[in-house]
Amino acid sequence: MFLEKLSNMFFTDVAIDLGTANTLIYIRGKGIVLNEPSIVTVRDIRGRKVVEAVGEEAKRMQGKTPEDVVTIRPLRDGVVADFEVAEAMIKYFMKKVVPTHFLKSPLIVVSVPSGATPVERRAIQESVESAGARRVYLIEEPMAAAIGADLPVNDPSGLMIVDIGGGTTEVAVISLGGLVYAASLRVAGDRMNEAIIDYVRRKMRMVIGEATAEIIKHNIGTAWHAKKEPIQSMKIKGRKVDEGRLLEEEIDENQVADALQEPLRQIAEAIKKAMEATPPELAADLVDRGIMLTGGGALLRNIARYISAESGLSVLISENPLECVVRGAGKALEDFEKYRAVLI
Ligand code: ADP
Ligand code: MG
């Protein structure tokens, strides 16, 4: 107890979920200390990139910046797309929550998408190391999500985890502390927003931005058609296609469900593929235990019902789906011996 306190004084061990949409940081013994959008605004000064804002502050500027300022999501498709900017972002977040002084350079566990190549893993590791770490361990994102959702990952029985984030959906089957199957699909929350933008353009002849699409998804988004009243709807503002005239129109939840069909179908396909690829003994476990959904996409209304209808399995949504990955990585820090085998 005393030794633990002493070591907490000197070392701030940290778990990071470097998500495509949100970055979360967990400190051993404290819990989640940061949860901000993975966004950076950068100003171009004669070809030199200068960071203007990071996280919440950068998000507020999204879509509203002048020409020489761009908002960048450095991890957009699940990998480090812009190394320099990713590194600046990680450093900024770490500085915000981890006191850096003598002897405090931390042990860091950071999650990586299962589809990341060795080069991409190295890039993530290096950008975290450069933020000042004594030792960096990687953990597969679906593994962290499963641990965060309190699933018994070390048991000799199969469990399926589906993490629907911003840029990617991770589908994995876990048994005995390892990934028996893992696939990373570049269809998730961002694609849902794009699908809404497309739908509104095609069917309503109206141009809306990403932020509006996100609001529509949050407010009335659903994976399943409402059969009876009341059907939820909302007013949206945009520009008339080809005219530039501003207008306000009404969109209802069944239209949004139509708009979301294609990305949802692709997610369901990925789940079916995983079921087909799972060895029979483990597949039998999946029938008993069902699928666990995590990530922000799990908050889409009726998504469990949709995936259950498509897969024939029961579907559960984890508690706090947006926090699962960082909680899982954090648990691995807290109970290092138990989870040693899942840290890379
Ligand atoms: P990542 O791990 O890639 O950073 P997150 O797990 O943080 O992603 O999830 C972010 C995604 O979840 C975003 O695309 C966001 O729009 C979506 N999301 C969050 N809340 C909801 C909601 N209530 N309904 C539908 N989608 C949601
Ligand atoms: Mg995530």
Coordinates of C-alpha atoms and ligand atoms in Angstrom, one line a residue:
M1 CA 0.0 0.0 0.0
F2 CA 2.7 2.5 1.1
L3 CA 5.0 1.4 -1.8
E4 CA 2.1 1.8 -4.2
K5 CA 1.5 5.3 -3.0
L6 CA 5.1 6.1 -3.3
S7 CA 5.3 4.7 -6.8
N8 CA 2.2 6.8 -7.8
M9 CA 4.0 9.8 -6.5
F10 CA 7.0 9.2 -8.8
F11 CA 5.4 7.6 -11.8
T12 CA 2.2 8.6 -13.5
D13 CA 1.3 5.5 -15.6
V14 CA -1.1 6.3 -18.4
A15 CA -3.4 4.6 -20.8
I16 CA -4.3 6.3 -24.0
D17 CA -7.1 5.6 -26.5
L18 CA -6.0 7.4 -29.6
G19 CA -9.3 7.2 -31.3
T20 CA -10.1 8.5 -34.8
A21 CA -12.8 10.8 -33.3
N22 CA -11.9 11.1 -29.6
T23 CA -8.8 10.8 -27.5
L24 CA -9.1 9.6 -23.9
I25 CA -6.5 9.5 -21.3
Y26 CA -6.6 7.4 -18.1
I27 CA -4.2 7.7 -15.2
R28 CA -3.5 4.7 -13.0
G29 CA -5.2 5.2 -9.6
K30 CA -7.2 8.2 -10.9
G31 CA -9.4 7.0 -13.8
I32 CA -10.2 9.0 -16.9
V33 CA -8.7 12.5 -16.9
L34 CA -9.2 13.6 -20.5
N35 CA -11.7 13.1 -23.2
E36 CA -11.4 15.4 -26.2
P37 CA -11.9 15.3 -30.0
S38 CA -8.9 14.1 -31.9
I39 CA -8.8 17.3 -33.9
V40 CA -6.0 19.9 -34.5
T41 CA -6.3 23.2 -36.3
V42 CA -3.2 24.1 -38.1
R43 CA -2.2 27.5 -39.7
D44 CA 0.0 27.4 -42.8
I45 CA 2.6 30.1 -42.5
R46 CA 4.5 30.1 -45.8
G47 CA 4.5 26.3 -45.9
R48 CA 5.3 25.8 -42.3
K49 CA 2.6 24.2 -40.2
V50 CA 1.8 25.9 -36.9
V51 CA -0.6 24.3 -34.4
E52 CA -3.4 26.8 -33.5
A53 CA -5.7 24.7 -31.4
V54 CA -6.2 21.2 -30.2
G55 CA -9.1 19.1 -29.0
E56 CA -12.4 20.8 -27.9
E57 CA -11.1 24.2 -29.0
A58 CA -10.2 22.9 -32.4
K59 CA -13.5 21.3 -32.8
R60 CA -15.3 24.5 -32.2
M61 CA -13.4 26.0 -35.2
Q62 CA -14.2 23.1 -37.5
G63 CA -15.8 24.2 -40.8
K64 CA -15.4 27.8 -39.8
T65 CA -11.8 28.5 -40.5
P66 CA -10.3 31.0 -42.9
E67 CA -8.4 29.7 -45.9
D68 CA -4.9 29.4 -44.4
V69 CA -6.2 27.5 -41.4
V70 CA -7.2 23.8 -41.7
T71 CA -8.7 21.4 -39.1
I72 CA -7.0 18.1 -39.3
R73 CA -8.0 14.8 -37.8
P74 CA -4.6 13.1 -37.8
L75 CA -6.0 9.6 -37.1
R76 CA -9.0 9.8 -39.4
D77 CA -8.9 6.3 -40.9
G78 CA -7.6 4.5 -37.8
V79 CA -3.9 5.1 -38.5
V80 CA -1.6 8.0 -38.2
A81 CA -2.3 9.9 -41.3
D82 CA -0.4 12.9 -40.3
F83 CA 2.5 11.9 -38.1
E84 CA 3.7 15.4 -37.2
V85 CA 0.2 16.7 -36.3
A86 CA -0.6 13.5 -34.3
E87 CA 2.6 13.9 -32.3
A88 CA 1.7 17.5 -31.5
M89 CA -1.7 16.5 -30.4
I90 CA -0.5 13.7 -28.1
K91 CA 2.0 16.0 -26.6
Y92 CA -0.6 18.7 -26.0
F93 CA -3.0 16.3 -24.3
M94 CA -0.3 14.7 -22.2
K95 CA 1.0 18.0 -21.0
K96 CA -2.5 19.0 -20.0
V97 CA -3.1 16.1 -17.6
V98 CA 0.3 14.5 -16.8
P99 CA 2.6 16.6 -14.6
T100 CA 6.0 16.3 -16.2
H101 CA 8.9 16.7 -13.9
F102 CA 11.7 14.7 -12.5
L103 CA 11.2 10.9 -12.4
K104 CA 7.7 11.2 -13.7
S105 CA 8.2 9.9 -17.2
P106 CA 5.4 7.4 -17.4
L107 CA 4.6 3.9 -18.5
I108 CA 2.1 4.2 -21.3
V109 CA -0.3 1.7 -22.7
V110 CA -1.8 2.8 -26.0
S111 CA -4.4 1.1 -28.1
V112 CA -3.9 0.4 -31.8
P113 CA -6.4 -0.7 -34.4
S114 CA -6.1 -4.4 -35.1
G115 CA -5.7 -3.6 -38.8
A116 CA -2.7 -1.4 -38.3
T117 CA 0.4 -2.5 -40.1
P118 CA 3.8 -2.9 -38.4
V119 CA 4.8 0.4 -39.8
E120 CA 1.7 2.1 -38.5
R121 CA 2.2 0.5 -35.1
R122 CA 5.7 1.8 -35.0
A123 CA 4.4 5.3 -35.9
I124 CA 1.9 5.3 -33.1
Q125 CA 4.5 4.0 -30.7
E126 CA 7.0 6.6 -31.7
S127 CA 4.6 9.5 -31.5
V128 CA 3.7 8.4 -27.9
E129 CA 7.3 7.9 -27.0
S130 CA 8.2 11.3 -28.2
A131 CA 5.7 12.7 -25.7
G132 CA 8.1 11.4 -23.0
A133 CA 7.5 7.8 -22.0
R134 CA 9.7 5.4 -20.0
R135 CA 8.1 2.4 -21.7
V136 CA 5.3 2.1 -24.3
Y137 CA 3.1 -1.0 -24.6
L138 CA 0.6 -1.4 -27.3
I139 CA -2.8 -3.1 -26.8
E140 CA -5.1 -4.2 -29.6
E141 CA -8.1 -2.0 -29.7
P142 CA -10.8 -4.8 -29.6
M143 CA -8.9 -6.4 -26.8
A144 CA -9.0 -3.2 -24.8
A145 CA -12.6 -2.7 -25.6
A146 CA -13.5 -6.2 -24.4
I147 CA -11.6 -5.7 -21.1
G148 CA -13.2 -2.3 -20.7
A149 CA -16.6 -3.9 -21.2
D150 CA -15.8 -6.4 -18.4
L151 CA -15.7 -9.4 -20.7
P152 CA -13.6 -12.4 -19.4
V153 CA -11.0 -12.2 -22.2
N154 CA -8.7 -14.8 -20.6
D155 CA -11.3 -17.5 -20.5
P156 CA -11.2 -20.4 -22.9
S157 CA -14.4 -19.5 -24.6
G158 CA -15.2 -17.3 -27.6
L159 CA -16.6 -13.8 -27.4
M160 CA -17.3 -11.3 -30.1
I161 CA -16.6 -7.6 -29.7
V162 CA -17.7 -5.0 -32.3
D163 CA -16.3 -1.5 -31.7
I164 CA -17.9 1.1 -33.9
G165 CA -15.8 4.3 -33.7
G166 CA -15.5 7.4 -36.0
G167 CA -13.2 6.1 -38.7
T168 CA -13.2 2.4 -38.2
T169 CA -15.3 -0.5 -37.0
E170 CA -13.3 -3.3 -35.4
V171 CA -14.8 -6.7 -35.4
A172 CA -13.0 -9.3 -33.3
V173 CA -13.4 -12.7 -31.7
I174 CA -11.4 -13.2 -28.6
S175 CA -10.5 -16.4 -26.6
L176 CA -7.7 -17.2 -24.1
G177 CA -6.4 -13.6 -24.1
G178 CA -5.8 -13.5 -27.8
L179 CA -7.5 -12.4 -31.0
V180 CA -8.8 -15.4 -32.8
Y181 CA -10.2 -13.2 -35.6
A182 CA -9.9 -9.5 -36.2
A183 CA -11.0 -7.2 -39.0
S184 CA -10.9 -3.5 -39.3
L185 CA -13.5 -1.9 -41.5
R186 CA -13.2 1.7 -42.6
V187 CA -16.9 2.2 -42.2
A188 CA -18.2 3.7 -39.0
G189 CA -19.5 7.0 -37.6
D190 CA -17.9 9.2 -40.2
R191 CA -19.4 7.2 -43.0
M192 CA -22.8 7.4 -41.4
N193 CA -22.4 11.2 -41.4
E194 CA -21.3 11.1 -45.1
A195 CA -24.3 8.9 -45.9
I196 CA -26.6 11.5 -44.3
I197 CA -25.0 14.3 -46.3
D198 CA -25.4 12.2 -49.5
Y199 CA -29.0 11.4 -48.8
V200 CA -30.0 15.0 -48.0
R201 CA -28.3 16.1 -51.3
R202 CA -29.9 13.5 -53.4
K203 CA -33.4 13.3 -51.9
M204 CA -33.9 16.8 -50.6
R205 CA -31.6 18.7 -53.0
M206 CA -29.9 20.4 -50.1
V207 CA -26.3 20.8 -49.1
I208 CA -25.4 20.4 -45.5
G209 CA -22.0 20.2 -43.7
E210 CA -20.5 17.5 -41.5
A211 CA -21.5 19.1 -38.3
T212 CA -25.2 19.2 -39.3
A213 CA -25.1 15.6 -40.3
E214 CA -23.6 14.7 -36.9
I215 CA -26.4 16.6 -35.1
I216 CA -29.0 14.8 -37.2
K217 CA -27.5 11.4 -36.4
H218 CA -27.4 12.3 -32.7
N219 CA -30.9 13.7 -32.4
I220 CA -33.0 11.4 -34.6
G221 CA -30.6 8.8 -36.0
T222 CA -31.8 5.2 -35.9
A223 CA -30.9 1.9 -37.5
W224 CA -34.5 0.7 -37.6
H225 CA -37.6 2.1 -39.3
A226 CA -40.2 3.4 -36.9
K227 CA -43.5 1.8 -37.8
K228 CA -45.9 3.9 -35.9
E229 CA -46.3 7.5 -34.6
P230 CA -44.8 9.5 -33.2
I231 CA -42.1 9.6 -35.8
Q232 CA -39.3 12.0 -34.7
S233 CA -38.2 14.7 -37.0
M234 CA -36.2 17.9 -36.9
K235 CA -35.6 21.1 -38.9
I236 CA -32.3 21.5 -40.7
K237 CA -30.7 24.4 -42.5
G238 CA -28.7 24.2 -45.7
R239 CA -28.1 25.5 -49.2
K240 CA -30.3 24.5 -52.1
V241 CA -28.2 22.5 -54.6
D242 CA -27.2 24.6 -57.7
E243 CA -28.9 27.7 -56.4
G244 CA -27.0 28.7 -53.3
R245 CA -30.3 29.8 -51.7
L246 CA -30.5 29.1 -47.9
L247 CA -33.4 27.1 -46.8
E248 CA -34.9 25.1 -43.9
E249 CA -36.4 21.7 -44.3
E250 CA -37.7 18.9 -42.1
I251 CA -36.1 15.5 -42.0
D252 CA -37.6 12.5 -40.1
E253 CA -36.1 9.5 -38.5
N254 CA -37.2 7.1 -41.2
Q255 CA -35.4 9.1 -43.8
V256 CA -32.3 9.0 -41.6
A257 CA -32.7 5.2 -41.3
D258 CA -32.8 5.0 -45.1
A259 CA -29.7 7.1 -45.3
L260 CA -27.8 4.9 -42.9
Q261 CA -28.7 1.6 -44.6
E262 CA -25.5 1.3 -46.6
P263 CA -23.0 1.8 -43.9
L264 CA -25.0 -0.4 -41.5
R265 CA -25.2 -3.1 -44.1
Q266 CA -21.4 -3.1 -44.5
I267 CA -21.0 -3.4 -40.7
A268 CA -23.4 -6.3 -40.6
E269 CA -21.5 -8.0 -43.5
A270 CA -18.2 -7.7 -41.6
I271 CA -19.9 -9.3 -38.6
K272 CA -21.2 -12.2 -40.7
K273 CA -17.8 -12.7 -42.2
A274 CA -16.3 -12.9 -38.7
M275 CA -18.9 -15.5 -37.7
E276 CA -18.1 -17.6 -40.8
A277 CA -14.4 -17.4 -40.0
T278 CA -14.7 -18.4 -36.3
P279 CA -13.9 -22.1 -35.5
P280 CA -17.0 -24.1 -34.7
E281 CA -16.3 -24.6 -30.9
L282 CA -15.9 -20.8 -30.5
A283 CA -18.8 -20.1 -32.8
A284 CA -21.0 -22.1 -30.4
D285 CA -19.9 -19.8 -27.6
L286 CA -21.0 -16.8 -29.6
V287 CA -24.5 -18.2 -29.9
D288 CA -24.6 -18.5 -26.1
R289 CA -23.0 -15.2 -25.3
G290 CA -23.9 -12.9 -28.2
I291 CA -22.1 -9.9 -29.4
M292 CA -20.9 -6.9 -27.3
L293 CA -21.0 -3.5 -28.9
T294 CA -18.7 -0.7 -27.9
G295 CA -17.6 2.7 -29.4
G296 CA -19.7 5.7 -30.0
G297 CA -21.5 4.0 -32.9
A298 CA -23.1 1.7 -30.3
L299 CA -25.1 4.7 -29.2
L300 CA -27.0 4.9 -32.5
R301 CA -30.6 4.1 -31.6
N302 CA -31.8 0.6 -32.4
I303 CA -28.4 -0.6 -33.6
A304 CA -28.4 -3.6 -31.3
R305 CA -31.8 -4.6 -32.8
Y306 CA -30.5 -4.2 -36.3
I307 CA -27.3 -6.2 -35.8
S308 CA -29.2 -8.9 -33.9
A309 CA -31.7 -9.2 -36.8
E310 CA -28.9 -9.4 -39.3
S311 CA -26.6 -11.8 -37.4
G312 CA -29.1 -14.0 -35.6
L313 CA -27.2 -13.4 -32.4
S314 CA -28.2 -11.6 -29.3
V315 CA -26.5 -8.2 -29.0
L316 CA -25.5 -6.2 -25.9
I317 CA -24.3 -2.6 -25.6
S318 CA -21.6 -2.0 -23.1
E319 CA -21.9 0.5 -20.4
N320 CA -20.3 3.8 -21.4
P321 CA -19.4 2.6 -25.0
L322 CA -17.3 5.7 -25.7
E323 CA -15.0 4.9 -22.7
C324 CA -14.5 1.2 -23.1
V325 CA -11.2 1.2 -24.9
V326 CA -9.5 3.5 -22.5
R327 CA -11.0 1.8 -19.5
G328 CA -9.8 -1.6 -20.8
A329 CA -6.3 -0.2 -21.4
G330 CA -6.4 1.3 -17.9
K331 CA -7.4 -2.0 -16.4
A332 CA -4.4 -3.6 -18.0
L333 CA -2.3 -0.9 -16.3
E334 CA -3.9 -1.5 -12.9
D335 CA -3.8 -5.3 -13.1
F336 CA -0.5 -5.6 -15.0
E337 CA 0.2 -9.2 -14.2
K338 CA -3.3 -10.5 -15.1
Y339 CA -3.2 -8.7 -18.5
R340 CA 0.6 -8.9 -19.2
A341 CA -0.1 -11.3 -22.1
V342 CA -2.3 -8.9 -24.0
L343 CA 0.3 -6.1 -23.9
I344 CA 2.6 -5.9 -26.9
Ligands
ADP1 P1 -13.1 6.6 -32.1 O1 -12.7 5.5 -31.1 O2 -12.8 6.3 -33.5 O3 -12.5 7.9 -31.7 P2 -15.6 6.8 -30.7 O4 -15.8 5.5 -30.1 O5 -15.2 7.9 -29.8 O6 -14.7 6.8 -32.0 O7 -17.0 7.2 -31.4 C1 -17.1 8.3 -32.1 C2 -18.3 8.1 -33.1 O8 -19.5 7.8 -32.4 C3 -18.5 9.4 -33.9 O9 -18.7 9.1 -35.3 C4 -19.9 9.9 -33.3 O10 -20.6 10.5 -34.3 C5 -20.5 8.6 -32.9 N1 -21.6 8.8 -31.9 C6 -21.4 9.3 -30.7 N2 -22.6 9.4 -30.1 C7 -23.5 8.9 -30.9 C8 -25.0 8.7 -30.9 N3 -25.7 9.0 -29.8 N4 -25.6 8.2 -32.0 C9 -24.8 7.8 -33.1 N5 -23.5 8.0 -33.2 C10 -22.9 8.5 -32.1
MG2 MG -12.3 3.8 -30.5

